[in-house]
Amino acid sequence: MSIKVIIAGFKGKMGQAAYKMVTEDPDLDLVALYDPFAPEEQVAGVQVFKSKEDLKGLTADVWVDFTTPAVAYENTRFALEQGYAPVVGTTGFTSEEITELTELSRAKSLGGLIAPNFALGAVLLMQFAAQAAKYFPNVEIIELHHDQKKDAPSGTAVKTAELISQVRTSQEQGAPDETESLAGARGANFDGMHIHSVRLPGLVAHQEVIFGSQGEGLTLRHDSYDRVSFMTGVNLAIKKVVEGSELVYGLEHLL
Amino acid sequence: MSIKVIIAGFKGKMGQAAYKMVTEDPDLDLVALYDPFAPEEQVAGVQVFKSKEDLKGLTADVWVDFTTPAVAYENTRFALEQGYAPVVGTTGFTSEEITELTELSRAKSLGGLIAPNFALGAVLLMQFAAQAAKYFPNVEIIELHHDQKKDAPSGTAVKTAELISQVRTSQEQGAPDETESLAGARGANFDGMHIHSVRLPGLVAHQEVIFGSQGEGLTLRHDSYDRVSFMTGVNLAIKKVVEGSELVYGLEHLL
Amino acid sequence: MSIKVIIAGFKGKMGQAAYKMVTEDPDLDLVALYDPFAPEEQVAGVQVFKSKEDLKGLTADVWVDFTTPAVAYENTRFALEQGYAPVVGTTGFTSEEITELTELSRAKSLGGLIAPNFALGAVLLMQFAAQAAKYFPNVEIIELHHDQKKDAPSGTAVKTAELISQVRTSQEQGAPDETESLAGARGANFDGMHIHSVRLPGLVAHQEVIFGSQGEGLTLRHDSYDRVSFMTGVNLAIKKVVEGSELVYGLEHLL
Amino acid sequence: MSIKVIIAGFKGKMGQAAYKMVTEDPDLDLVALYDPFAPEEQVAGVQVFKSKEDLKGLTADVWVDFTTPAVAYENTRFALEQGYAPVVGTTGFTSEEITELTELSRAKSLGGLIAPNFALGAVLLMQFAAQAAKYFPNVEIIELHHDQKKDAPSGTAVKTAELISQVRTSQEQGAPDETESLAGARGANFDGMHIHSVRLPGLVAHQEVIFGSQGEGLTLRHDSYDRVSFMTGVNLAIKKVVEGSELVYGLEHLL
């Protein structure tokens, strides 16, 4: 039996990618689209709702939300009240709002997900890195992005380093008396781990975590080529939240 | 408090590496060496025993065994009977012997390990690959070894493919109508997964598991440069078996 | 002084990419567009010509052609007759046509290029591979593409192998008595070199050439992420053909 | 016809590796060993000379020298005077000495080589990097070494950057307004190029040069696993100097 899905914010880039993914998966059934500002009345036979009032009473399993921070909280609350398990990729929730929505989901016995990052491969890489660091405490991170990126290191690299630092005993890496003949060669230092940020045209978003131990090395690498990659995570989340009984924050909690 | 270790078979390559590792780790205390054919009476103050009879009654926690298939079973049984938790890298045990030794370990409430492979990074890679395959069923394996290796694919590649095939739904990869203009280009086919074996001088032992999904890729790579890499696993095992209450087969069971 | 460029076939995907590249390069000056079927009279102030007759007499340096096999020969001949150095990415020329156009270019003392592949990185990789193979005759090729690709190995991999085989003494690689426990593991055999084709969703077009020698390895890798990559080669060609005095076939002849 | 070789300094690590390489190559014929302090009179039938006086008049083609800085100049001069083409891996020559020896080699019409680095793959990588940088000016270097290395970046990385900076127009890479939230993330800056130094146990000596351009990337990687890798370069040099008529400094001049 297929899962009935509503997509809120279907006109944006992520919403469009979600539309394509849902309509191409035979296990999913798109039952409604929602966007107060969309000019269309319907898309390929699926009705476009302009107000949440009109949606009330519609039978559906999952509410996929790629709208805007201003309305995401209200939308998610609405979804839970209607009995739809929410899968939300919109950012900007306060921790109070997440707590409140989680409690509501429990009261309703509904699963749900709010996730800042739906790139499944990136989430897996971070998990594996944290597992490996228990046994291989010597580790460096190289992240590589296009040369328009303004901040270094990337948020994912810092989050990876944080997760690693929670499981390994803090230690300074490299030779105790090492020196840099050119400043910065050894990269950024995060709790003794070194992080290196490469910026080149042509690159998209890539990360390598390299572990070294006596006589061996272990390298974990994630390559993002296209935003469509997020849809593997959205698809997974849709199929998981219908079996859940509580809203969670972060895709890793559904793995 | 340090762990008291006996090394059996300390004259071989693995035994020598184990000797070096144990004596360099302040948490470990080498209390005896065992080798019926060693000419030395002692090494750096540690007595070399020539018969198991003489060892009886010696206080120790762990018996590290890198001897030969002919005597490994008898040695492991001896260790358990004396109250030493065995860490055995010798091969050639029958499954009956392993079952019997496991039962003896339970009766004695002793931990222990018999492992065909102590390369921790290789074991972790296989575990991660099996975890990732649940979410990324499209995967290929490339293993790279020195050009003296006679068999292809490597045993580790086949074992990795087996572990992956246990968690993913079987599927043929590649375009349904793909063709090879040169036979073999698409590699070996294991349950729909493709495995490629590279053989070149200079290489040691390397493996890449590449997962592909919409718009992203995840690559896990292990590099073995030197047999000393096994010692990370032996060290880990020594510290784990003293807390165990049962002998296990395979390093993965101690992770 | 800037180079005056005409783009023929500016409405196709490659033509549009060329339009963007030329208009964004301050060293290039777009003086005309040509397309018999384009509805526009002009684009951002640049006239769109519908017939070659109307173009006669226009002052320009380079004719960029991304049209169709049916008209490419005629277009290239026209360009040379008008004194424009052609840069042609259209395929389908016979070798007689190329010879004829080359002779015409010599008579006119004009440079020019017809190229089946404008990916500069791929061309450089092939050149480097051929240089390295003189010193490192042990080599394997891994090419990785999206899983919709129907043929294996890729044309680029075969061309790379051909170039390598021209400079190295033919030799069978791998252990003389190596065996495959799974057929195809060792890949395709091209003059003793092994070629491996990986096909996974998410991948675009990638190639690795791995050389192995005693105690060392040399790896050359090219990644194509987007068709826009061809424009680096087109840009280079425009700037080179204005200094040439003969049409050549293949981007490598301009490096 | 085989090349007759003398090895000076055959007792050191490099000398021993050279001995093995020469005796295993059927194209080379070891005719003498030289070491004033060696106890042996001969090794596997080859005479060990203790003084250069005794060597005078011996027929040979090439003098391989892995001795010490103190005697290398004198040895090389001796070799040239006797008509042996020198292949010298010993360091410590002044530029005056090199000039003088080069002049002597011309007078004698003898080839020869003094080289600070015989790793052929590293030399090729540097050459390719300099060729690629003409077309791909956006480049970053990652060098990876064992964690006992005290200096960063490596000498090879700096030399690679120097060679690249000679062929590309100087430019600052990365976004003009990029910022580091952790100092050093963007690595060392050499003429606008960024260099990153990774230090981990298990690694030996590795270098990646990554070029990025619109929609594509080109990566050159060299891996040194073992000092035996230098012998490929020594072997090449022996076979080249016998055809030369001048001593050169740097293996690249023989490629």
XYZ file of N, CA, C and O in Angstrom, chain C residues 20-21 24 118-122 124-125 127-129 131-132 135-136 213-233 236 240 254-255, chain D residues 20-21 24 118-122 124-125 127-129 131-132 135-136 213-233 236 240 254-255:
336
model
N 27.754 32.083 -23.575
C 28.021 32.572 -22.221
C 29.529 32.787 -22.017
O 29.964 33.819 -21.505
N 30.315 31.819 -22.452
C 31.757 31.900 -22.269
C 32.348 33.091 -23.022
O 33.129 33.866 -22.473
N 31.453 36.517 -21.565
C 32.013 36.790 -20.231
C 33.525 36.974 -20.255
O 34.117 37.323 -19.232
N 36.437 18.575 -26.419
C 37.045 19.825 -25.962
C 37.374 19.812 -24.479
O 37.704 20.835 -23.907
N 37.239 18.642 -23.816
C 37.540 18.576 -22.377
C 39.053 18.610 -22.210
O 39.743 17.608 -22.360
N 39.541 19.769 -21.852
C 40.973 19.993 -21.795
C 41.647 19.031 -20.811
O 42.711 18.475 -21.092
N 40.997 18.821 -19.673
C 41.572 17.937 -18.662
C 41.720 16.513 -19.165
O 42.719 15.845 -18.882
N 40.749 16.058 -19.932
C 40.820 14.697 -20.470
C 41.966 14.583 -21.479
O 42.681 13.571 -21.517
N 44.707 16.502 -21.549
C 45.972 16.548 -20.802
C 46.260 15.200 -20.141
O 47.379 14.711 -20.182
N 45.243 14.607 -19.531
C 45.439 13.316 -18.871
C 45.984 12.283 -19.859
O 46.915 11.542 -19.542
N 47.706 12.827 -22.560
C 49.104 13.167 -22.877
C 50.049 12.746 -21.762
O 51.110 12.165 -22.002
N 49.669 13.077 -20.527
C 50.531 12.724 -19.393
C 50.669 11.198 -19.284
O 51.743 10.681 -18.992
N 49.558 10.502 -19.505
C 49.595 9.033 -19.410
C 50.595 8.458 -20.403
O 51.367 7.549 -20.084
N 53.176 10.018 -21.642
C 54.533 10.365 -21.213
C 54.993 9.442 -20.085
O 56.128 8.964 -20.071
N 54.104 9.204 -19.117
C 54.481 8.403 -17.951
C 54.744 6.950 -18.332
O 55.611 6.291 -17.749
N 58.164 5.445 -18.819
C 58.990 5.111 -17.672
C 58.328 4.094 -16.750
O 58.994 3.380 -16.013
N 56.990 4.077 -16.781
C 56.230 3.158 -15.939
C 55.338 2.294 -16.823
O 54.161 2.584 -17.012
N 55.155 1.027 -9.848
C 56.547 0.655 -10.049
C 57.092 0.258 -8.684
O 56.404 0.355 -7.678
N 58.311 -0.188 -8.659
C 58.884 -0.620 -7.383
C 58.725 0.442 -6.306
O 59.331 1.512 -6.401
N 57.944 0.169 -5.284
C 57.867 1.051 -4.129
C 57.159 2.363 -4.346
O 57.169 3.228 -3.467
N 56.537 2.562 -5.508
C 55.843 3.834 -5.734
C 54.683 3.671 -6.692
O 54.571 2.683 -7.420
N 53.799 4.660 -6.682
C 52.663 4.689 -7.586
C 52.438 6.104 -8.085
O 52.766 7.070 -7.403
N 51.907 6.208 -9.297
C 51.588 7.521 -9.867
C 50.175 7.402 -10.420
O 49.888 6.490 -11.204
N 49.282 8.282 -9.981
C 47.883 8.218 -10.395
C 47.469 9.534 -11.050
O 47.721 10.609 -10.504
N 46.857 9.428 -12.221
C 46.329 10.600 -12.927
C 44.812 10.449 -12.954
O 44.304 9.408 -13.371
N 44.097 11.453 -12.516
C 42.632 11.355 -12.468
C 41.974 12.592 -13.069
O 42.367 13.710 -12.800
N 40.977 12.339 -13.907
C 40.173 13.438 -14.455
C 38.722 13.250 -14.035
O 38.187 12.154 -14.107
N 38.115 14.338 -13.569
C 36.695 14.340 -13.212
C 35.958 15.345 -14.080
O 36.312 16.526 -14.089
N 34.945 14.872 -14.797
C 34.034 15.774 -15.512
C 32.768 15.882 -14.691
O 32.122 14.866 -14.414
N 32.422 17.100 -14.317
C 31.207 17.274 -13.529
C 30.085 17.873 -14.369
O 28.927 17.739 -14.043
N 30.439 18.550 -15.470
C 29.441 19.355 -16.162
C 29.945 19.654 -17.572
O 31.128 19.825 -17.797
N 28.983 19.757 -18.536
C 29.372 19.988 -19.922
C 30.066 21.340 -20.109
O 30.760 21.574 -21.092
N 29.837 22.232 -19.120
C 30.487 23.541 -19.206
C 32.007 23.374 -19.252
O 32.731 24.268 -19.675
N 32.494 22.200 -18.815
C 33.937 21.969 -18.810
C 34.529 22.077 -20.210
O 35.692 22.411 -20.380
N 33.709 21.790 -21.241
C 34.242 21.854 -22.595
C 34.665 23.275 -22.968
O 35.479 23.481 -23.854
N 34.083 24.275 -22.288
C 34.332 25.653 -22.698
C 35.758 26.124 -22.416
O 36.255 27.027 -23.066
N 36.417 25.520 -21.427
C 37.827 25.852 -21.213
C 38.620 25.521 -22.472
O 39.494 26.290 -22.887
N 38.304 24.398 -23.087
C 38.980 23.993 -24.318
C 38.608 24.874 -25.500
O 39.463 25.207 -26.331
N 40.431 28.180 -25.093
C 41.838 28.006 -25.458
C 41.991 27.958 -26.972
O 42.894 28.588 -27.547
N 44.192 30.250 -29.665
C 45.321 29.627 -30.356
C 45.161 29.707 -31.876
O 46.154 29.915 -32.596
N 46.957 21.715 -30.202
C 47.080 23.135 -29.838
C 47.741 23.316 -28.477
O 47.942 24.440 -28.029
N 48.064 22.206 -27.797
C 48.647 22.327 -26.447
C 50.159 22.475 -26.525
O 50.799 21.952 -27.409
N 71.243 -4.683 -5.477
C 70.171 -5.615 -5.803
C 69.617 -5.312 -7.198
O 69.433 -6.207 -8.027
N 69.370 -4.045 -7.450
C 68.782 -3.639 -8.737
C 69.709 -4.000 -9.898
O 69.282 -4.576 -10.899
N 70.025 -7.736 -10.611
C 68.800 -8.382 -11.099
C 68.417 -7.959 -12.510
O 67.481 -8.497 -13.094
N 65.866 10.648 -6.782
C 65.764 9.668 -7.863
C 64.361 9.077 -7.999
O 64.169 8.104 -8.713
N 63.372 9.648 -7.246
C 62.013 9.108 -7.332
C 61.388 9.580 -8.640
O 60.921 10.707 -8.768
N 61.366 8.684 -9.585
C 60.943 9.034 -10.938
C 59.509 9.570 -10.954
O 59.199 10.560 -11.628
N 58.655 8.937 -10.177
C 57.255 9.360 -10.141
C 57.102 10.780 -9.629
O 56.273 11.548 -10.135
N 57.887 11.135 -8.643
C 57.818 12.492 -8.094
C 58.290 13.509 -9.128
O 57.721 14.599 -9.260
N 58.217 13.099 -12.455
C 57.179 13.177 -13.491
C 55.999 14.026 -13.014
O 55.484 14.863 -13.752
N 55.568 13.801 -11.776
C 54.429 14.569 -11.253
C 54.725 16.066 -11.333
O 53.865 16.850 -11.743
N 56.724 17.612 -13.359
C 56.692 18.027 -14.764
C 55.263 18.175 -15.265
O 54.913 19.168 -15.914
N 54.422 17.199 -14.974
C 53.031 17.240 -15.433
C 52.307 18.438 -14.801
O 51.509 19.111 -15.454
N 52.579 18.671 -13.516
C 51.918 19.785 -12.825
C 52.251 21.103 -13.514
O 51.381 21.959 -13.714
N 53.102 21.477 -16.627
C 52.426 21.518 -17.934
C 50.945 21.856 -17.777
O 50.387 22.679 -18.516
N 50.295 21.246 -16.780
C 48.853 21.448 -16.603
C 48.538 22.876 -16.157
O 47.503 23.439 -16.527
N 47.311 25.606 -18.441
C 45.913 25.611 -18.878
C 44.951 25.707 -17.700
O 43.826 26.165 -17.849
N 45.381 25.226 -16.553
C 44.536 25.231 -15.352
C 45.262 26.011 -14.250
O 45.917 25.413 -13.395
N 38.797 23.557 -12.772
C 38.383 24.477 -13.817
C 36.876 24.329 -13.943
O 36.257 23.511 -13.284
N 36.275 25.115 -14.795
C 34.823 25.060 -14.942
C 34.347 23.637 -15.210
O 34.635 23.073 -16.262
N 33.604 23.055 -14.307
C 32.965 21.768 -14.541
C 33.890 20.577 -14.589
O 33.470 19.472 -14.924
N 35.179 20.744 -14.260
C 36.083 19.590 -14.304
C 37.232 19.735 -13.316
O 37.509 20.820 -12.806
N 37.876 18.628 -13.036
C 39.025 18.616 -12.158
C 40.076 17.663 -12.698
O 39.757 16.696 -13.396
N 41.331 17.966 -12.415
C 42.437 17.090 -12.819
C 43.319 16.904 -11.593
O 43.737 17.886 -10.978
N 43.565 15.654 -11.221
C 44.337 15.379 -10.012
C 45.542 14.511 -10.360
O 45.393 13.495 -11.040
N 46.709 14.925 -9.899
C 47.938 14.149 -10.075
C 48.385 13.700 -8.690
O 48.507 14.525 -7.782
N 48.625 12.413 -8.522
C 49.012 11.913 -7.199
C 50.226 11.002 -7.285
O 50.291 10.136 -8.158
N 51.169 11.208 -6.383
C 52.315 10.312 -6.284
C 52.344 9.689 -4.897
O 52.147 10.371 -3.899
N 52.552 8.388 -4.847
C 52.682 7.665 -3.589
C 54.053 7.008 -3.515
O 54.398 6.228 -4.398
N 54.807 7.333 -2.483
C 56.063 6.619 -2.209
C 55.807 5.646 -1.087
O 55.384 6.052 -0.006
N 56.036 4.389 -1.338
C 55.821 3.400 -0.300
C 57.136 2.918 0.300
O 57.164 2.409 1.393
N 58.227 3.054 -0.447
C 59.455 2.376 -0.050
C 60.646 3.024 -0.775
O 60.516 3.453 -1.908
N 61.796 3.055 -0.091
C 62.980 3.689 -0.689
C 63.439 2.964 -1.955
O 64.170 3.529 -2.761
N 63.004 1.720 -2.109
C 63.377 0.977 -3.299
C 62.881 1.699 -4.547
O 63.371 1.472 -5.658
N 61.885 2.602 -4.358
C 61.345 3.337 -5.504
C 62.428 4.157 -6.203
O 62.354 4.412 -7.396
N 63.443 4.581 -5.456
C 64.495 5.373 -6.083
C 65.228 4.586 -7.173
O 65.831 5.151 -8.069
N 65.196 3.261 -7.085
C 66.004 2.457 -8.002
C 65.484 2.489 -9.441
O 66.250 2.295 -10.370
N 64.188 2.749 -9.615
C 63.685 2.913 -10.973
C 64.403 4.086 -11.643
O 64.781 4.029 -12.817
N 64.606 5.144 -10.877
C 65.298 6.321 -11.397
C 66.780 6.062 -11.631
O 67.362 6.530 -12.613
N 67.110 3.955 -14.766
C 66.924 4.803 -15.937
C 68.177 5.627 -16.219
O 68.632 5.741 -17.363
N 70.700 5.952 -19.515
C 70.711 7.206 -20.262
C 72.114 7.824 -20.335
O 72.511 8.379 -21.354
N 67.048 14.005 -17.827
C 67.237 12.755 -18.588
C 65.906 12.201 -19.106
O 65.878 11.186 -19.791
N 64.794 12.876 -18.782
C 63.479 12.354 -19.215
C 63.120 12.863 -20.621
O 63.487 13.959 -21.007
